[in-house]
Short mmCIF file of C-alpha atoms in Angstrom, two decimals:
data_model
loop_
_atom_site.label_atom_id
_atom_site.label_comp_id
_atom_site.label_asym_id
_atom_site.label_seq_id
_atom_site.Cartn_x
_atom_site.Cartn_y
_atom_site.Cartn_z
CA MET A 1 0.00 0.00 0.00
CA GLU A 2 1.45 3.33 -1.06
CA PRO A 3 1.68 6.08 1.60
CA ALA A 4 -0.99 8.76 1.49
CA VAL A 5 -0.19 11.99 -0.30
CA ARG A 6 0.48 14.76 2.23
CA ALA A 7 -1.25 18.11 1.93
CA GLU A 8 2.02 19.97 1.35
CA ASP A 9 2.80 17.66 -1.58
CA GLU A 10 -0.62 18.33 -3.12
CA ALA A 11 0.03 22.07 -2.75
CA MET A 12 3.35 21.90 -4.66
CA SER A 13 3.13 23.95 -7.82
CA THR A 14 4.31 22.64 -11.18
CA GLU A 15 7.39 24.85 -10.98
CA GLU A 16 8.23 23.61 -7.47
CA LEU A 17 7.70 19.98 -8.46
CA LEU A 18 9.97 20.21 -11.49
CA GLN A 19 12.62 22.13 -9.56
CA ALA A 20 12.56 19.48 -6.83
CA GLN A 21 12.96 16.77 -9.45
CA THR A 22 15.87 18.62 -11.07
CA ASP A 23 17.56 19.16 -7.70
CA LEU A 24 17.13 15.49 -6.79
CA TYR A 25 18.73 14.35 -10.05
CA HIS A 26 21.48 16.94 -9.67
CA HIS A 27 22.40 15.56 -6.23
CA SER A 28 22.20 12.00 -7.51
CA LEU A 29 24.67 12.75 -10.31
CA ALA A 30 27.17 14.64 -8.14
CA TYR A 31 29.60 11.72 -8.39
CA ILE A 32 29.78 12.31 -12.16
CA LYS A 33 31.19 15.77 -11.45
CA SER A 34 33.90 14.18 -9.31
CA MET A 35 34.76 11.61 -11.96
CA ALA A 36 34.90 14.28 -14.68
CA LEU A 37 37.22 16.39 -12.54
CA GLY A 38 39.39 13.34 -11.89
CA ALA A 39 39.58 12.56 -15.61
CA ALA A 40 40.59 16.14 -16.44
CA THR A 41 43.28 15.98 -13.77
CA GLU A 42 44.69 12.72 -15.10
CA LEU A 43 44.62 14.02 -18.69
CA GLY A 44 46.46 17.18 -17.66
CA VAL A 45 43.84 19.46 -19.21
CA ALA A 46 44.82 22.44 -17.04
CA ASP A 47 48.48 22.01 -17.93
CA ALA A 48 47.64 21.87 -21.63
CA ILE A 49 45.61 25.08 -21.48
CA HIS A 50 48.33 26.80 -19.44
CA GLY A 51 50.99 25.62 -21.89
CA ARG A 52 49.15 27.21 -24.82
CA GLY A 53 49.06 30.64 -23.23
CA GLY A 54 45.79 30.16 -21.37
CA ALA A 55 43.43 29.56 -24.30
CA ILE A 56 43.10 26.54 -26.58
CA THR A 57 40.65 25.01 -29.05
CA LEU A 58 39.07 21.63 -28.42
CA SER A 59 41.02 19.92 -31.21
CA HIS A 60 44.36 21.23 -29.96
CA LEU A 61 43.41 20.39 -26.38
CA ALA A 62 42.49 16.84 -27.38
CA ALA A 63 45.81 16.39 -29.17
CA ALA A 64 47.78 17.84 -26.26
CA THR A 65 46.16 15.53 -23.71
CA GLY A 66 46.38 12.28 -25.65
CA VAL A 67 42.70 11.91 -26.49
CA HIS A 68 42.22 9.27 -29.18
CA PRO A 69 41.17 10.84 -32.51
CA THR A 70 37.99 8.76 -32.52
CA LYS A 71 36.98 10.11 -29.08
CA VAL A 72 37.32 13.86 -29.61
CA GLN A 73 33.54 14.29 -29.67
CA HIS A 74 33.27 12.48 -26.34
CA PHE A 75 36.08 14.62 -24.96
CA GLY A 76 34.09 17.67 -26.03
CA ARG A 77 31.17 16.47 -23.92
CA LEU A 78 33.49 16.06 -20.96
CA MET A 79 34.79 19.62 -21.42
CA ARG A 80 31.25 20.94 -21.76
CA ALA A 81 30.32 19.44 -18.39
CA LEU A 82 33.48 20.79 -16.76
CA THR A 83 32.75 24.21 -18.21
CA VAL A 84 29.15 24.24 -16.99
CA THR A 85 30.30 23.23 -13.50
CA GLY A 86 32.87 26.03 -13.42
CA VAL A 87 36.12 24.07 -13.51
CA PHE A 88 36.97 25.61 -16.89
CA THR A 89 35.44 28.36 -18.99
CA SER A 90 35.02 28.82 -22.72
CA GLU A 91 34.32 31.59 -25.18
CA GLU A 92 33.83 31.70 -28.93
CA LYS A 93 36.83 32.63 -31.04
CA GLU A 94 36.64 35.95 -32.82
CA GLY A 95 35.35 35.36 -36.32
CA GLY A 96 33.97 31.93 -35.39
CA GLY A 97 35.82 28.68 -35.58
CA GLY A 98 34.73 27.13 -32.30
CA ALA A 99 35.33 27.73 -28.64
CA LEU A 100 38.51 28.57 -26.78
CA TYR A 101 38.85 26.85 -23.42
CA LYS A 102 40.41 28.78 -20.57
CA LEU A 103 41.31 28.30 -16.92
CA THR A 104 39.25 29.47 -13.96
CA ARG A 105 40.36 30.06 -10.36
CA ILE A 106 39.55 26.40 -9.70
CA SER A 107 41.50 24.88 -12.57
CA ARG A 108 44.50 27.15 -11.98
CA LEU A 109 45.02 25.02 -8.87
CA LEU A 110 45.52 22.00 -11.17
CA VAL A 111 48.40 23.46 -13.18
CA GLY A 112 51.54 21.42 -12.59
CA VAL A 113 53.82 24.29 -11.70
CA GLY A 114 54.14 26.40 -8.57
CA LYS A 115 53.28 25.88 -4.93
CA ARG A 116 49.50 26.10 -5.45
CA ARG A 117 49.20 22.85 -7.41
CA LEU A 118 46.45 20.74 -5.85
CA SER A 119 46.12 18.01 -8.48
CA PRO A 120 47.59 15.42 -6.03
CA MET A 121 44.76 16.22 -3.62
CA VAL A 122 42.16 15.75 -6.35
CA ARG A 123 43.69 12.43 -7.33
CA MET A 124 43.42 11.22 -3.75
CA LEU A 125 39.84 12.40 -3.23
CA VAL A 126 38.55 10.82 -6.45
CA SER A 127 40.69 7.69 -6.34
CA GLU A 128 39.17 4.24 -6.65
CA VAL A 129 39.66 3.67 -2.93
CA SER A 130 37.96 6.95 -2.02
CA PHE A 131 35.14 6.37 -4.48
CA THR A 132 34.24 2.76 -3.76
CA THR A 133 34.33 2.79 0.05
CA PRO A 134 31.35 5.18 0.51
CA MET A 135 29.25 2.79 -1.56
CA SER A 136 29.06 0.78 1.66
CA ILE A 137 27.55 3.58 3.80
CA CYS A 138 24.08 2.04 3.97
CA GLU A 139 25.42 -1.41 4.84
CA TRP A 140 27.87 0.10 7.35
CA ILE A 141 25.25 1.96 9.39
CA THR A 142 22.73 -0.89 9.39
CA THR A 143 25.04 -3.82 10.18
CA GLU A 144 27.10 -4.76 13.22
CA THR A 145 30.62 -5.69 12.10
CA PRO A 146 33.89 -6.54 13.87
CA ALA A 147 35.63 -3.85 11.80
CA ARG A 148 36.09 -0.47 13.50
CA ALA A 149 35.79 1.51 10.28
CA MET A 150 33.97 1.37 6.96
CA PHE A 151 37.28 1.27 5.10
CA GLU A 152 38.38 -1.81 7.05
CA ALA A 153 35.04 -3.53 6.47
CA HIS A 154 35.28 -2.83 2.74
CA PHE A 155 38.95 -3.69 2.13
CA GLY A 156 39.76 -6.03 5.02
CA SER A 157 42.53 -3.67 6.17
CA THR A 158 42.84 -0.27 7.80
CA GLN A 159 43.85 2.61 5.56
CA ASN A 160 47.26 2.85 7.24
CA GLY A 161 47.70 -0.89 6.85
CA LEU A 162 46.95 -0.70 3.15
CA TRP A 163 49.42 2.17 2.71
CA GLU A 164 52.14 0.19 4.45
CA LYS A 165 51.53 -2.80 2.17
CA GLU A 166 51.02 -0.89 -1.07
CA ASP A 167 53.13 2.16 -1.85
CA ALA A 168 50.68 2.88 -4.69
CA TYR A 169 48.21 3.96 -2.00
CA GLY A 170 50.52 5.59 0.53
CA ALA A 171 52.62 7.73 -1.82
CA PRO A 172 49.63 9.59 -3.33
CA PHE A 173 48.38 10.40 0.18
CA TYR A 174 51.63 12.03 1.27
CA SER A 175 51.85 13.88 -2.03
CA ALA A 176 48.30 15.19 -1.52
CA MET A 177 49.04 16.33 2.04
CA SER A 178 52.17 18.16 0.93
CA ALA A 179 50.28 19.92 -1.86
CA ASP A 180 47.55 20.99 0.54
CA SER A 181 50.09 22.20 3.10
CA ARG A 182 51.81 24.49 0.60
CA VAL A 183 48.54 26.31 -0.08
CA VAL A 184 47.62 26.47 3.60
CA MET A 185 50.98 27.90 4.61
CA GLU A 186 50.87 30.54 1.88
CA VAL A 187 47.62 31.83 3.38
CA LEU A 188 48.64 31.49 7.03
CA LEU A 189 51.94 33.31 6.59
CA ARG A 190 50.17 36.06 4.69
CA GLU A 191 47.12 36.50 6.92
CA CYS A 192 48.03 35.08 10.36
CA SER A 193 51.72 35.72 10.86
CA SER A 194 51.09 37.04 14.39
CA VAL A 195 50.12 33.52 15.48
CA PHE A 196 53.66 32.34 14.76
CA GLU A 197 55.46 35.57 15.69
CA ALA A 198 54.20 35.02 19.23
CA VAL A 199 55.91 31.62 19.47
CA ALA A 200 58.89 32.14 21.77
CA GLY A 201 61.41 29.74 20.33
CA SER A 202 60.33 26.23 19.32
CA LEU A 203 57.52 24.45 17.46
CA VAL A 204 56.87 20.78 16.77
CA ASP A 205 54.67 19.74 13.86
CA VAL A 206 53.01 16.48 14.90
CA GLY A 207 52.40 14.14 11.97
CA GLY A 208 54.02 16.60 9.59
CA GLY A 209 55.05 13.92 7.10
CA SER A 210 58.32 13.21 5.37
CA GLY A 211 58.24 16.49 3.45
CA GLY A 212 58.02 18.71 6.51
CA VAL A 213 56.29 21.35 4.37
CA VAL A 214 54.58 23.20 7.22
CA ALA A 215 57.55 23.20 9.57
CA ALA A 216 59.95 24.26 6.79
CA ALA A 217 57.69 27.17 5.81
CA ILE A 218 57.47 28.38 9.41
CA ALA A 219 61.22 28.01 10.00
CA THR A 220 61.99 29.97 6.83
CA ALA A 221 59.56 32.79 7.63
CA PHE A 222 60.49 32.94 11.33
CA PRO A 223 64.16 32.05 11.78
CA HIS A 224 63.89 32.51 15.54
CA ILE A 225 61.62 29.43 15.76
CA LYS A 226 63.38 26.07 16.04
CA CYS A 227 61.07 23.73 14.10
CA SER A 228 60.83 19.96 14.25
CA VAL A 229 58.55 17.27 12.84
CA LEU A 230 57.36 14.28 14.85
CA ASP A 231 56.20 11.30 12.82
CA LEU A 232 56.31 7.52 12.72
CA PRO A 233 59.68 5.82 12.09
CA ASN A 234 58.86 4.73 8.52
CA VAL A 235 57.83 8.28 7.63
CA VAL A 236 60.89 9.89 9.21
CA ALA A 237 63.13 7.37 7.42
CA ALA A 238 61.90 8.78 4.10
CA ALA A 239 62.13 12.42 5.21
CA ASP A 240 63.56 15.10 2.95
CA ASP A 241 66.76 16.54 4.38
CA THR A 242 66.36 20.18 5.32
CA SER A 243 68.76 22.47 7.09
CA ASN A 244 66.15 24.23 9.21
CA VAL A 245 63.90 21.33 10.32
CA GLN A 246 64.70 18.43 12.61
CA PHE A 247 62.82 15.13 12.14
CA VAL A 248 62.00 13.11 15.23
CA SER A 249 60.86 9.51 15.14
CA GLY A 250 58.09 8.62 17.56
CA ASP A 251 54.40 8.04 18.34
CA MET A 252 52.26 11.01 19.37
CA PHE A 253 50.28 8.76 21.72
CA ASP A 254 53.43 8.06 23.71
CA TYR A 255 55.47 11.25 23.65
CA ILE A 256 55.67 14.66 22.02
CA PRO A 257 58.97 16.58 22.27
CA PRO A 258 58.83 19.71 24.49
CA ALA A 259 58.11 22.88 22.50
CA ASP A 260 56.60 26.32 22.92
CA ALA A 261 53.96 25.43 20.33
CA VAL A 262 52.60 22.13 19.05
CA LEU A 263 51.00 22.14 15.60
CA LEU A 264 48.41 19.62 14.42
CA LYS A 265 47.38 20.02 10.80
CA TRP A 266 44.59 17.67 9.72
CA ILE A 267 45.56 15.19 12.43
CA LEU A 268 42.72 15.16 14.97
CA HIS A 269 40.00 14.60 12.38
CA ASP A 270 41.52 11.14 11.82
CA TRP A 271 40.66 10.03 15.34
CA GLU A 272 37.72 9.39 17.64
CA ASP A 273 37.12 11.74 20.57
CA GLN A 274 38.86 9.65 23.22
CA ASP A 275 41.95 9.36 21.03
CA CYS A 276 41.95 13.12 20.40
CA VAL A 277 41.88 13.69 24.15
CA LYS A 278 44.92 11.41 24.57
CA ILE A 279 46.83 13.25 21.84
CA LEU A 280 45.97 16.65 23.25
CA ARG A 281 47.04 15.64 26.74
CA LYS A 282 50.43 14.73 25.32
CA CYS A 283 50.48 18.11 23.57
CA ARG A 284 49.70 19.85 26.85
CA GLU A 285 52.53 18.00 28.59
CA ALA A 286 54.89 19.10 25.83
CA ILE A 287 54.06 22.80 26.02
CA THR A 288 53.74 23.13 29.80
CA THR A 289 57.32 21.93 30.20
CA ARG A 290 58.38 25.12 28.41
CA GLY A 291 56.67 27.58 30.76
CA ALA A 292 53.99 30.20 30.17
CA GLY A 293 52.84 31.26 26.70
CA GLY A 294 52.64 27.82 25.16
CA LYS A 295 49.79 26.74 22.89
CA VAL A 296 48.53 24.12 20.51
CA ILE A 297 47.85 25.28 16.95
CA ILE A 298 45.25 23.19 15.12
CA ILE A 299 44.38 23.41 11.42
CA ASP A 300 41.14 21.57 10.83
CA PHE A 301 37.45 21.94 9.97
CA VAL A 302 35.02 23.53 12.39
CA VAL A 303 31.63 22.46 11.06
CA GLY A 304 29.30 25.44 10.75
CA ALA A 305 32.08 28.04 10.61
CA GLY A 306 31.79 29.88 7.31
CA SER A 307 29.35 30.13 4.44
CA SER A 308 26.73 27.55 3.49
CA LYS A 309 29.01 26.25 0.71
CA GLU A 310 31.88 25.89 3.16
CA THR A 311 29.59 24.06 5.58
CA GLU A 312 28.58 21.69 2.78
CA THR A 313 32.26 20.98 2.10
CA GLN A 314 32.81 20.38 5.82
CA VAL A 315 30.00 17.84 6.18
CA LEU A 316 31.02 16.06 2.98
CA PHE A 317 34.52 15.75 4.39
CA ASP A 318 32.92 14.41 7.57
CA LEU A 319 31.40 11.55 5.59
CA TYR A 320 34.75 11.04 3.86
CA MET A 321 36.46 10.79 7.25
CA MET A 322 33.81 8.36 8.47
CA MET A 323 35.41 5.81 6.14
CA GLU A 324 38.36 5.52 8.54
CA ASN A 325 36.45 6.24 11.78
CA GLY A 326 37.47 9.89 11.84
CA ALA A 327 35.17 12.91 12.15
CA GLU A 328 34.84 16.60 11.44
CA ARG A 329 33.57 18.51 14.49
CA ASP A 330 31.55 21.61 15.29
CA GLU A 331 32.68 24.11 17.93
CA HIS A 332 30.79 22.40 20.75
CA GLU A 333 32.44 19.07 19.94
CA TRP A 334 35.87 20.69 19.74
CA SER A 335 35.45 22.50 23.06
CA LYS A 336 34.41 19.29 24.81
CA ILE A 337 37.64 17.63 23.67
CA PHE A 338 39.80 20.63 24.61
CA PHE A 339 38.45 20.94 28.13
CA GLU A 340 38.51 17.19 28.75
CA ALA A 341 42.19 17.23 27.78
CA GLY A 342 42.82 19.85 30.47
CA PHE A 343 43.03 23.05 28.42
CA SER A 344 41.59 26.29 29.76
CA ASP A 345 40.65 28.24 26.62
CA TYR A 346 40.67 28.27 22.84
CA LYS A 347 40.26 30.67 19.93
CA ILE A 348 38.80 29.75 16.53
CA MET A 349 39.86 31.77 13.49
CA PRO A 350 37.92 30.83 10.30
CA VAL A 351 40.63 32.15 7.99
CA LEU A 352 41.28 29.10 5.77
CA GLY A 353 38.13 28.88 3.66
CA ALA A 354 36.31 25.77 4.82
CA ARG A 355 38.93 25.16 7.50
CA SER A 356 39.87 27.12 10.60
CA LEU A 357 42.96 27.94 12.58
CA ILE A 358 42.37 27.02 16.24
CA GLN A 359 44.64 28.10 19.09
CA VAL A 360 44.27 26.09 22.30
CA PHE A 361 45.76 27.35 25.56
CA PRO A 362 46.76 25.34 28.68
#
């Protein structure tokens, strides 16, 4: 027996009904946008446009990106979708002769030169692993399983375990994190330099990776700060040698080297609340051994901070993090963790688009 039609459904105008249908289909096809963006990234479309002076015809673009001659028409449909969704833009050539494709602010971040290149991040977010795991969301939330995370239930291994076994999975992750860190540090050093100027003399970047991008940027901009990176032994073993950053092998759950400031970029969202409390207690021990003025600097999402589009990005990332039992948190959830870990105050600065800079004080 079909459910009865509600009064508000009966009152829906033709325009409202059709708009609702369009919106529903639009949401249902959102994954196609991701796949199209991933394809453009793999083809190097942004690089090809950039290499031709910022404007290129479809035929030249197809040739430059290795599109098979029999598939140029299909490639044109891909470019049309990417243009409509704002990744690229197009305009008719003067005197006719077809469209010229150009870069937008979004696709400029895919060009393979410079410190703003985010194509590694796109590759990670639209990878087969990232795409197939969320297909299990319904099963995950309706079934009791021995696995602690959706990723583990789907692949039979934790994400870290898979990375350790298969470099094809781990290497793209570290490349993506380094790319993201370069953009983040450009903004932070431009807009929030006072946060680092106030650091008395030392900073440890917890989980900073083998590239040490964040710590190196801070050490270069503020020579008075002695910067170090704490990460797992296998990560530190592959670390890039730098003259202004020290790499320390260890586990943040056991020990964090004493420092005036402890930095956690995209670390806490990987963990459940009780684990975050443990990590932050270790951070507090590290900074209180240095005397007054210490703090923890967190770069992460604060759900609800920012515009509606930024909030949508935050909650989508929350579902992404659910794959590995992580979470994105709102201010109330963050404060609960901070105070349980023994901190006295915090300050949220929504200065990183969808992410925020959070200072936590002992």
